[in-house]
Amino acid sequence: MGRLTGKTALITGATGGIGEATVRRFLEEDARIMAVGRSADKLAALAERVGENEAFATFSVDATDEAGVEASVNATRERFGGLDVVFANAGTEGAAKPLELLTAEEFRLPFETNVLGVWLLMKYAAPILRAQGSGSIIVTASTAGLIGFGGLSAYVASKHAVIGLAKCAALELAEFGVRVNAIAPGPIDNRMIHSLEDQLSPDDPQAMEAMLREIIPMKRYGINDEVANMALFLASDESSHSTGSVFTLDGGYTAT
């Protein structure tokens, strides 16, 4: 028996590094998975990598499409007969620029995906979990939701908002047996951090990487599987008394 036997999980941002690692980890623990992403082509490629599996399905929708998000939740219930775990993992880093150089659209984009997208998923999943008296909602925040970082004002502000949203949802849903927690990764060795390295130091992204690694006490980036393992803990009954919390995964970065 796996740690998620009998549980159905909806995972957004499923085609990204953290998303795919979590899909695979949850499947290893006997969960049923609805993998949600914006790109139908990337979802098809993910399904091919996962292989034929009755416990795995995909749904293509943009995280900011309200009707589509509602449909993804309903499709999960119809396909697997329930919903137990929601991992709101879709997100974007947006533009890395000094705040006065950002356009209004560049400032708005991270909020639409990172905050509105998380709220929409909560909005349509929460009534189901509340009615059954159990469930776990996990959101991908960031250490950028706990501290500041020059040149990342829109992203940092959006991740602070994500953590605030998770805390409010945790308080609203606690009496119904529904837990809400946030994972706050530091730099993770995937597409997003390398995009930020390129944006923050276009002439020498390797120097930015070296600087970031140096200020992490463990002197390395995290990896996708480490975030997936944290998500597994929060999805499982092992975290049954944890709600409204922020679980950092940053090699000690925010401890300094």
PDB file of C-alpha atoms in Angstrom:
ATOM      1  CA  MET A   1       0.000   0.000   0.000  1.00  0.00           C
ATOM      2  CA  GLY A   2       1.311   3.429  -0.960  1.00  0.00           C
ATOM      3  CA  ARG A   3       1.219   6.592   1.079  1.00  0.00           C
ATOM      4  CA  LEU A   4      -1.519   7.970  -1.192  1.00  0.00           C
ATOM      5  CA  THR A   5      -3.503   4.787  -1.815  1.00  0.00           C
ATOM      6  CA  GLY A   6      -7.144   5.659  -2.390  1.00  0.00           C
ATOM      7  CA  LYS A   7      -6.467   9.362  -2.933  1.00  0.00           C
ATOM      8  CA  THR A   8      -7.096  11.424  -6.062  1.00  0.00           C
ATOM      9  CA  ALA A   9      -4.874  14.421  -6.729  1.00  0.00           C
ATOM     10  CA  LEU A  10      -5.221  17.311  -9.163  1.00  0.00           C
ATOM     11  CA  ILE A  11      -1.847  18.851 -10.019  1.00  0.00           C
ATOM     12  CA  THR A  12      -1.522  22.079 -11.998  1.00  0.00           C
ATOM     13  CA  GLY A  13       1.670  23.128 -13.739  1.00  0.00           C
ATOM     14  CA  ALA A  14       2.074  19.405 -14.331  1.00  0.00           C
ATOM     15  CA  THR A  15       4.349  19.724 -17.358  1.00  0.00           C
ATOM     16  CA  GLY A  16       6.978  21.797 -15.544  1.00  0.00           C
ATOM     17  CA  GLY A  17       9.912  20.350 -13.648  1.00  0.00           C
ATOM     18  CA  ILE A  18       8.284  20.353 -10.207  1.00  0.00           C
ATOM     19  CA  GLY A  19       4.932  19.314 -11.639  1.00  0.00           C
ATOM     20  CA  GLU A  20       6.220  16.277 -13.501  1.00  0.00           C
ATOM     21  CA  ALA A  21       8.371  15.180 -10.574  1.00  0.00           C
ATOM     22  CA  THR A  22       5.292  15.365  -8.336  1.00  0.00           C
ATOM     23  CA  VAL A  23       3.130  13.459 -10.816  1.00  0.00           C
ATOM     24  CA  ARG A  24       5.673  10.646 -10.860  1.00  0.00           C
ATOM     25  CA  ARG A  25       6.145  10.644  -7.086  1.00  0.00           C
ATOM     26  CA  PHE A  26       2.415  10.547  -6.404  1.00  0.00           C
ATOM     27  CA  LEU A  27       1.899   7.733  -8.902  1.00  0.00           C
ATOM     28  CA  GLU A  28       4.625   5.752  -7.126  1.00  0.00           C
ATOM     29  CA  GLU A  29       2.545   6.094  -3.959  1.00  0.00           C
ATOM     30  CA  ASP A  30      -0.640   4.796  -5.632  1.00  0.00           C
ATOM     31  CA  ALA A  31      -2.473   8.093  -6.139  1.00  0.00           C
ATOM     32  CA  ARG A  32      -4.839   8.758  -9.008  1.00  0.00           C
ATOM     33  CA  ILE A  33      -3.657  11.842 -10.895  1.00  0.00           C
ATOM     34  CA  MET A  34      -5.283  14.517 -13.018  1.00  0.00           C
ATOM     35  CA  ALA A  35      -2.352  16.372 -14.560  1.00  0.00           C
ATOM     36  CA  VAL A  36      -3.378  19.893 -15.568  1.00  0.00           C
ATOM     37  CA  GLY A  37      -1.400  22.215 -17.799  1.00  0.00           C
ATOM     38  CA  ARG A  38      -1.787  24.969 -20.356  1.00  0.00           C
ATOM     39  CA  SER A  39      -0.197  23.162 -23.304  1.00  0.00           C
ATOM     40  CA  ALA A  40      -2.026  20.160 -24.734  1.00  0.00           C
ATOM     41  CA  ASP A  41       1.132  19.155 -26.608  1.00  0.00           C
ATOM     42  CA  LYS A  42       3.232  19.166 -23.426  1.00  0.00           C
ATOM     43  CA  LEU A  43       0.568  17.179 -21.611  1.00  0.00           C
ATOM     44  CA  ALA A  44       0.549  14.614 -24.414  1.00  0.00           C
ATOM     45  CA  ALA A  45       4.330  14.346 -24.150  1.00  0.00           C
ATOM     46  CA  LEU A  46       4.056  13.907 -20.393  1.00  0.00           C
ATOM     47  CA  ALA A  47       1.459  11.164 -20.849  1.00  0.00           C
ATOM     48  CA  GLU A  48       3.812   9.396 -23.235  1.00  0.00           C
ATOM     49  CA  ARG A  49       6.635   9.559 -20.703  1.00  0.00           C
ATOM     50  CA  VAL A  50       4.408   8.315 -17.901  1.00  0.00           C
ATOM     51  CA  GLY A  51       3.124   5.460 -20.045  1.00  0.00           C
ATOM     52  CA  GLU A  52      -0.283   3.847 -20.146  1.00  0.00           C
ATOM     53  CA  ASN A  53      -1.782   4.077 -16.687  1.00  0.00           C
ATOM     54  CA  GLU A  54      -5.447   3.988 -15.682  1.00  0.00           C
ATOM     55  CA  ALA A  55      -4.594   6.131 -12.670  1.00  0.00           C
ATOM     56  CA  PHE A  56      -3.367   9.016 -14.842  1.00  0.00           C
ATOM     57  CA  ALA A  57      -5.304  11.530 -16.924  1.00  0.00           C
ATOM     58  CA  THR A  58      -4.672  15.008 -18.312  1.00  0.00           C
ATOM     59  CA  PHE A  59      -6.651  18.212 -18.720  1.00  0.00           C
ATOM     60  CA  SER A  60      -5.537  21.248 -20.716  1.00  0.00           C
ATOM     61  CA  VAL A  61      -6.499  24.683 -19.383  1.00  0.00           C
ATOM     62  CA  ASP A  62      -4.898  28.025 -18.574  1.00  0.00           C
ATOM     63  CA  ALA A  63      -4.700  28.613 -14.811  1.00  0.00           C
ATOM     64  CA  THR A  64      -6.506  31.948 -15.204  1.00  0.00           C
ATOM     65  CA  ASP A  65      -9.490  30.572 -17.155  1.00  0.00           C
ATOM     66  CA  GLU A  66     -12.251  30.370 -14.539  1.00  0.00           C
ATOM     67  CA  ALA A  67     -14.628  28.174 -16.526  1.00  0.00           C
ATOM     68  CA  GLY A  68     -11.754  25.923 -17.524  1.00  0.00           C
ATOM     69  CA  VAL A  69     -10.481  25.570 -13.963  1.00  0.00           C
ATOM     70  CA  GLU A  70     -13.956  24.629 -12.781  1.00  0.00           C
ATOM     71  CA  ALA A  71     -14.156  22.106 -15.618  1.00  0.00           C
ATOM     72  CA  SER A  72     -10.822  20.573 -14.626  1.00  0.00           C
ATOM     73  CA  VAL A  73     -12.057  20.001 -11.072  1.00  0.00           C
ATOM     74  CA  ASN A  74     -15.302  18.471 -12.323  1.00  0.00           C
ATOM     75  CA  ALA A  75     -13.428  16.294 -14.819  1.00  0.00           C
ATOM     76  CA  THR A  76     -11.248  14.941 -12.013  1.00  0.00           C
ATOM     77  CA  ARG A  77     -14.282  13.873 -10.007  1.00  0.00           C
ATOM     78  CA  GLU A  78     -15.955  12.348 -13.038  1.00  0.00           C
ATOM     79  CA  ARG A  79     -12.858  10.397 -14.064  1.00  0.00           C
ATOM     80  CA  PHE A  80     -11.770   9.138 -10.644  1.00  0.00           C
ATOM     81  CA  GLY A  81     -14.859   9.471  -8.479  1.00  0.00           C
ATOM     82  CA  GLY A  82     -13.523  12.027  -6.033  1.00  0.00           C
ATOM     83  CA  LEU A  83     -10.925  14.614  -5.103  1.00  0.00           C
ATOM     84  CA  ASP A  84      -8.613  14.525  -2.092  1.00  0.00           C
ATOM     85  CA  VAL A  85      -5.475  16.518  -2.913  1.00  0.00           C
ATOM     86  CA  VAL A  86      -5.107  19.752  -4.842  1.00  0.00           C
ATOM     87  CA  PHE A  87      -1.605  20.930  -5.724  1.00  0.00           C
ATOM     88  CA  ALA A  88      -1.795  24.478  -7.088  1.00  0.00           C
ATOM     89  CA  ASN A  89       1.619  24.472  -8.664  1.00  0.00           C
ATOM     90  CA  ALA A  90       1.197  26.494 -11.873  1.00  0.00           C
ATOM     91  CA  GLY A  91       3.267  29.660 -11.799  1.00  0.00           C
ATOM     92  CA  THR A  92       5.461  32.062 -13.713  1.00  0.00           C
ATOM     93  CA  GLU A  93       8.521  34.120 -12.865  1.00  0.00           C
ATOM     94  CA  GLY A  94       7.560  36.963 -15.202  1.00  0.00           C
ATOM     95  CA  ALA A  95       9.943  39.785 -16.037  1.00  0.00           C
ATOM     96  CA  ALA A  96      13.007  40.473 -13.905  1.00  0.00           C
ATOM     97  CA  LYS A  97      13.571  44.235 -14.067  1.00  0.00           C
ATOM     98  CA  PRO A  98      13.913  47.213 -11.733  1.00  0.00           C
ATOM     99  CA  LEU A  99      10.409  48.141 -10.603  1.00  0.00           C
ATOM    100  CA  GLU A 100      10.347  51.447 -12.475  1.00  0.00           C
ATOM    101  CA  LEU A 101      11.089  49.707 -15.763  1.00  0.00           C
ATOM    102  CA  LEU A 102       8.225  47.228 -15.521  1.00  0.00           C
ATOM    103  CA  THR A 103       5.141  47.833 -17.620  1.00  0.00           C
ATOM    104  CA  ALA A 104       1.729  47.462 -16.030  1.00  0.00           C
ATOM    105  CA  GLU A 105       1.210  44.293 -18.042  1.00  0.00           C
ATOM    106  CA  GLU A 106       4.529  42.837 -16.855  1.00  0.00           C
ATOM    107  CA  PHE A 107       3.580  43.579 -13.252  1.00  0.00           C
ATOM    108  CA  ARG A 108       0.098  42.117 -13.704  1.00  0.00           C
ATOM    109  CA  LEU A 109       1.147  38.820 -15.331  1.00  0.00           C
ATOM    110  CA  PRO A 110       2.638  37.082 -12.254  1.00  0.00           C
ATOM    111  CA  PHE A 111      -0.431  38.027 -10.213  1.00  0.00           C
ATOM    112  CA  GLU A 112      -2.815  36.573 -12.765  1.00  0.00           C
ATOM    113  CA  THR A 113      -1.059  33.199 -12.923  1.00  0.00           C
ATOM    114  CA  ASN A 114       0.420  32.935  -9.444  1.00  0.00           C
ATOM    115  CA  VAL A 115      -2.407  34.428  -7.377  1.00  0.00           C
ATOM    116  CA  LEU A 116      -5.610  34.448  -9.419  1.00  0.00           C
ATOM    117  CA  GLY A 117      -4.822  30.944 -10.701  1.00  0.00           C
ATOM    118  CA  VAL A 118      -4.327  29.592  -7.180  1.00  0.00           C
ATOM    119  CA  TRP A 119      -7.483  31.294  -5.912  1.00  0.00           C
ATOM    120  CA  LEU A 120      -9.590  29.916  -8.766  1.00  0.00           C
ATOM    121  CA  LEU A 121      -8.457  26.383  -8.045  1.00  0.00           C
ATOM    122  CA  MET A 122      -9.206  26.827  -4.356  1.00  0.00           C
ATOM    123  CA  LYS A 123     -12.610  28.346  -5.160  1.00  0.00           C
ATOM    124  CA  TYR A 124     -13.806  25.287  -7.059  1.00  0.00           C
ATOM    125  CA  ALA A 125     -12.024  22.583  -5.072  1.00  0.00           C
ATOM    126  CA  ALA A 126     -12.827  23.861  -1.581  1.00  0.00           C
ATOM    127  CA  PRO A 127     -16.588  23.123  -1.641  1.00  0.00           C
ATOM    128  CA  ILE A 128     -15.901  19.506  -2.602  1.00  0.00           C
ATOM    129  CA  LEU A 129     -13.305  19.007   0.119  1.00  0.00           C
ATOM    130  CA  ARG A 130     -15.422  20.836   2.696  1.00  0.00           C
ATOM    131  CA  ALA A 131     -18.458  18.696   1.934  1.00  0.00           C
ATOM    132  CA  GLN A 132     -16.527  15.450   2.393  1.00  0.00           C
ATOM    133  CA  GLY A 133     -14.820  16.690   5.544  1.00  0.00           C
ATOM    134  CA  SER A 134     -11.256  16.052   4.407  1.00  0.00           C
ATOM    135  CA  GLY A 135      -8.602  17.043   1.933  1.00  0.00           C
ATOM    136  CA  SER A 136      -5.273  18.747   1.417  1.00  0.00           C
ATOM    137  CA  ILE A 137      -4.626  21.861  -0.639  1.00  0.00           C
ATOM    138  CA  ILE A 138      -0.970  22.579  -1.369  1.00  0.00           C
ATOM    139  CA  VAL A 139       0.263  25.743  -3.056  1.00  0.00           C
ATOM    140  CA  THR A 140       3.660  26.415  -4.558  1.00  0.00           C
ATOM    141  CA  ALA A 141       4.886  29.671  -3.072  1.00  0.00           C
ATOM    142  CA  SER A 142       8.584  30.577  -2.898  1.00  0.00           C
ATOM    143  CA  THR A 143      11.181  31.939  -0.547  1.00  0.00           C
ATOM    144  CA  ALA A 144      10.385  35.068  -2.579  1.00  0.00           C
ATOM    145  CA  GLY A 145       7.132  35.062  -0.607  1.00  0.00           C
ATOM    146  CA  LEU A 146       9.093  35.477   2.623  1.00  0.00           C
ATOM    147  CA  ILE A 147      11.848  37.937   1.709  1.00  0.00           C
ATOM    148  CA  GLY A 148      12.625  40.509  -0.955  1.00  0.00           C
ATOM    149  CA  PHE A 149      14.966  40.300  -3.929  1.00  0.00           C
ATOM    150  CA  GLY A 150      15.982  43.281  -6.037  1.00  0.00           C
ATOM    151  CA  GLY A 151      14.757  43.161  -9.632  1.00  0.00           C
ATOM    152  CA  LEU A 152      11.929  40.728  -8.894  1.00  0.00           C
ATOM    153  CA  SER A 153       9.265  43.008  -7.432  1.00  0.00           C
ATOM    154  CA  ALA A 154       6.298  41.587  -9.367  1.00  0.00           C
ATOM    155  CA  TYR A 155       7.221  37.955  -8.692  1.00  0.00           C
ATOM    156  CA  VAL A 156       8.079  38.609  -5.036  1.00  0.00           C
ATOM    157  CA  ALA A 157       4.840  40.512  -4.452  1.00  0.00           C
ATOM    158  CA  SER A 158       2.807  37.736  -6.086  1.00  0.00           C
ATOM    159  CA  LYS A 159       4.383  35.041  -3.940  1.00  0.00           C
ATOM    160  CA  HIS A 160       3.797  37.050  -0.768  1.00  0.00           C
ATOM    161  CA  ALA A 161       0.154  37.168  -1.864  1.00  0.00           C
ATOM    162  CA  VAL A 162       0.087  33.395  -2.439  1.00  0.00           C
ATOM    163  CA  ILE A 163       1.235  32.760   1.122  1.00  0.00           C
ATOM    164  CA  GLY A 164      -1.364  35.171   2.493  1.00  0.00           C
ATOM    165  CA  LEU A 165      -4.055  33.446   0.442  1.00  0.00           C
ATOM    166  CA  ALA A 166      -3.008  30.026   1.744  1.00  0.00           C
ATOM    167  CA  LYS A 167      -3.152  31.217   5.358  1.00  0.00           C
ATOM    168  CA  CYS A 168      -6.636  32.673   4.894  1.00  0.00           C
ATOM    169  CA  ALA A 169      -7.886  29.509   3.213  1.00  0.00           C
ATOM    170  CA  ALA A 170      -6.406  27.397   5.999  1.00  0.00           C
ATOM    171  CA  LEU A 171      -8.358  29.361   8.602  1.00  0.00           C
ATOM    172  CA  GLU A 172     -11.589  29.164   6.633  1.00  0.00           C
ATOM    173  CA  LEU A 173     -11.364  25.426   5.997  1.00  0.00           C
ATOM    174  CA  ALA A 174      -9.758  24.047   9.162  1.00  0.00           C
ATOM    175  CA  GLU A 175     -13.040  23.260  10.952  1.00  0.00           C
ATOM    176  CA  PHE A 176     -14.100  21.160   7.958  1.00  0.00           C
ATOM    177  CA  GLY A 177     -11.038  18.913   8.075  1.00  0.00           C
ATOM    178  CA  VAL A 178      -9.377  20.514   5.050  1.00  0.00           C
ATOM    179  CA  ARG A 179      -5.723  21.449   5.334  1.00  0.00           C
ATOM    180  CA  VAL A 180      -4.002  24.207   3.329  1.00  0.00           C
ATOM    181  CA  ASN A 181      -0.229  24.599   3.274  1.00  0.00           C
ATOM    182  CA  ALA A 182       2.394  26.321   1.151  1.00  0.00           C
ATOM    183  CA  ILE A 183       5.733  25.038  -0.073  1.00  0.00           C
ATOM    184  CA  ALA A 184       8.354  27.774  -0.382  1.00  0.00           C
ATOM    185  CA  PRO A 185      11.244  26.534  -2.504  1.00  0.00           C
ATOM    186  CA  GLY A 186      14.427  28.495  -2.869  1.00  0.00           C
ATOM    187  CA  PRO A 187      16.308  28.224  -6.164  1.00  0.00           C
ATOM    188  CA  ILE A 188      15.459  24.881  -7.769  1.00  0.00           C
ATOM    189  CA  ASP A 189      17.569  23.544 -10.624  1.00  0.00           C
ATOM    190  CA  ASN A 190      14.994  23.851 -13.394  1.00  0.00           C
ATOM    191  CA  ARG A 191      13.830  26.157 -16.173  1.00  0.00           C
ATOM    192  CA  MET A 192      12.593  28.960 -13.914  1.00  0.00           C
ATOM    193  CA  ILE A 193      15.829  29.658 -12.059  1.00  0.00           C
ATOM    194  CA  HIS A 194      17.816  29.546 -15.281  1.00  0.00           C
ATOM    195  CA  SER A 195      15.390  32.048 -16.820  1.00  0.00           C
ATOM    196  CA  LEU A 196      15.961  34.337 -13.860  1.00  0.00           C
ATOM    197  CA  GLU A 197      19.734  33.941 -14.128  1.00  0.00           C
ATOM    198  CA  ASP A 198      19.528  34.978 -17.775  1.00  0.00           C
ATOM    199  CA  GLN A 199      17.298  37.961 -17.012  1.00  0.00           C
ATOM    200  CA  LEU A 200      19.147  39.230 -13.954  1.00  0.00           C
ATOM    201  CA  SER A 201      22.618  38.847 -15.473  1.00  0.00           C
ATOM    202  CA  PRO A 202      22.264  38.620 -19.272  1.00  0.00           C
ATOM    203  CA  ASP A 203      25.964  39.195 -19.881  1.00  0.00           C
ATOM    204  CA  ASP A 204      27.065  36.471 -17.466  1.00  0.00           C
ATOM    205  CA  PRO A 205      24.258  34.230 -16.163  1.00  0.00           C
ATOM    206  CA  GLN A 206      26.854  31.808 -14.811  1.00  0.00           C
ATOM    207  CA  ALA A 207      28.052  34.533 -12.438  1.00  0.00           C
ATOM    208  CA  MET A 208      24.504  34.965 -11.149  1.00  0.00           C
ATOM    209  CA  GLU A 209      24.238  31.221 -10.604  1.00  0.00           C
ATOM    210  CA  ALA A 210      27.534  31.183  -8.723  1.00  0.00           C
ATOM    211  CA  MET A 211      26.394  34.088  -6.542  1.00  0.00           C
ATOM    212  CA  LEU A 212      23.094  32.419  -5.696  1.00  0.00           C
ATOM    213  CA  ARG A 213      24.740  29.113  -4.866  1.00  0.00           C
ATOM    214  CA  GLU A 214      27.234  30.899  -2.635  1.00  0.00           C
ATOM    215  CA  ILE A 215      24.550  32.579  -0.494  1.00  0.00           C
ATOM    216  CA  ILE A 216      22.717  29.281   0.073  1.00  0.00           C
ATOM    217  CA  PRO A 217      24.204  27.704   3.222  1.00  0.00           C
ATOM    218  CA  MET A 218      24.091  24.228   1.641  1.00  0.00           C
ATOM    219  CA  LYS A 219      25.877  25.678  -1.437  1.00  0.00           C
ATOM    220  CA  ARG A 220      23.574  24.098  -4.005  1.00  0.00           C
ATOM    221  CA  TYR A 221      20.252  24.487  -5.725  1.00  0.00           C
ATOM    222  CA  GLY A 222      17.406  22.189  -4.771  1.00  0.00           C
ATOM    223  CA  ILE A 223      16.048  19.675  -7.252  1.00  0.00           C
ATOM    224  CA  ASN A 224      12.524  18.990  -8.463  1.00  0.00           C
ATOM    225  CA  ASP A 225      12.307  15.654  -6.649  1.00  0.00           C
ATOM    226  CA  GLU A 226      12.922  17.350  -3.304  1.00  0.00           C
ATOM    227  CA  VAL A 227       9.914  19.599  -3.837  1.00  0.00           C
ATOM    228  CA  ALA A 228       7.863  16.577  -4.932  1.00  0.00           C
ATOM    229  CA  ASN A 229       8.791  14.791  -1.707  1.00  0.00           C
ATOM    230  CA  MET A 230       7.600  17.762   0.340  1.00  0.00           C
ATOM    231  CA  ALA A 231       4.345  17.810  -1.620  1.00  0.00           C
ATOM    232  CA  LEU A 232       3.948  14.095  -0.927  1.00  0.00           C
ATOM    233  CA  PHE A 233       4.268  14.673   2.816  1.00  0.00           C
ATOM    234  CA  LEU A 234       1.633  17.416   2.714  1.00  0.00           C
ATOM    235  CA  ALA A 235      -0.688  15.325   0.539  1.00  0.00           C
ATOM    236  CA  SER A 236      -0.437  12.321   2.827  1.00  0.00           C
ATOM    237  CA  ASP A 237      -2.020  11.704   6.208  1.00  0.00           C
ATOM    238  CA  GLU A 238       1.443  12.068   7.746  1.00  0.00           C
ATOM    239  CA  SER A 239       0.852  15.832   7.850  1.00  0.00           C
ATOM    240  CA  SER A 240      -2.616  15.504   9.379  1.00  0.00           C
ATOM    241  CA  HIS A 241      -2.101  18.305  11.943  1.00  0.00           C
ATOM    242  CA  SER A 242      -0.355  20.742   9.615  1.00  0.00           C
ATOM    243  CA  THR A 243      -2.340  23.626   8.160  1.00  0.00           C
ATOM    244  CA  GLY A 244      -1.689  27.289   7.494  1.00  0.00           C
ATOM    245  CA  SER A 245       2.043  26.609   7.406  1.00  0.00           C
ATOM    246  CA  VAL A 246       4.837  27.519   5.032  1.00  0.00           C
ATOM    247  CA  PHE A 247       7.330  24.716   4.467  1.00  0.00           C
ATOM    248  CA  THR A 248      10.619  26.113   3.216  1.00  0.00           C
ATOM    249  CA  LEU A 249      12.880  24.077   1.001  1.00  0.00           C
ATOM    250  CA  ASP A 250      15.833  26.348   0.429  1.00  0.00           C
ATOM    251  CA  GLY A 251      19.062  24.853   1.769  1.00  0.00           C
ATOM    252  CA  GLY A 252      18.986  27.273   4.678  1.00  0.00           C
ATOM    253  CA  TYR A 253      18.692  30.434   2.575  1.00  0.00           C
ATOM    254  CA  THR A 254      15.990  32.104   4.681  1.00  0.00           C
ATOM    255  CA  ALA A 255      17.679  31.082   7.929  1.00  0.00           C
ATOM    256  CA  THR A 256      20.525  33.560   7.381  1.00  0.00           C
TER     257      THR A 256
END
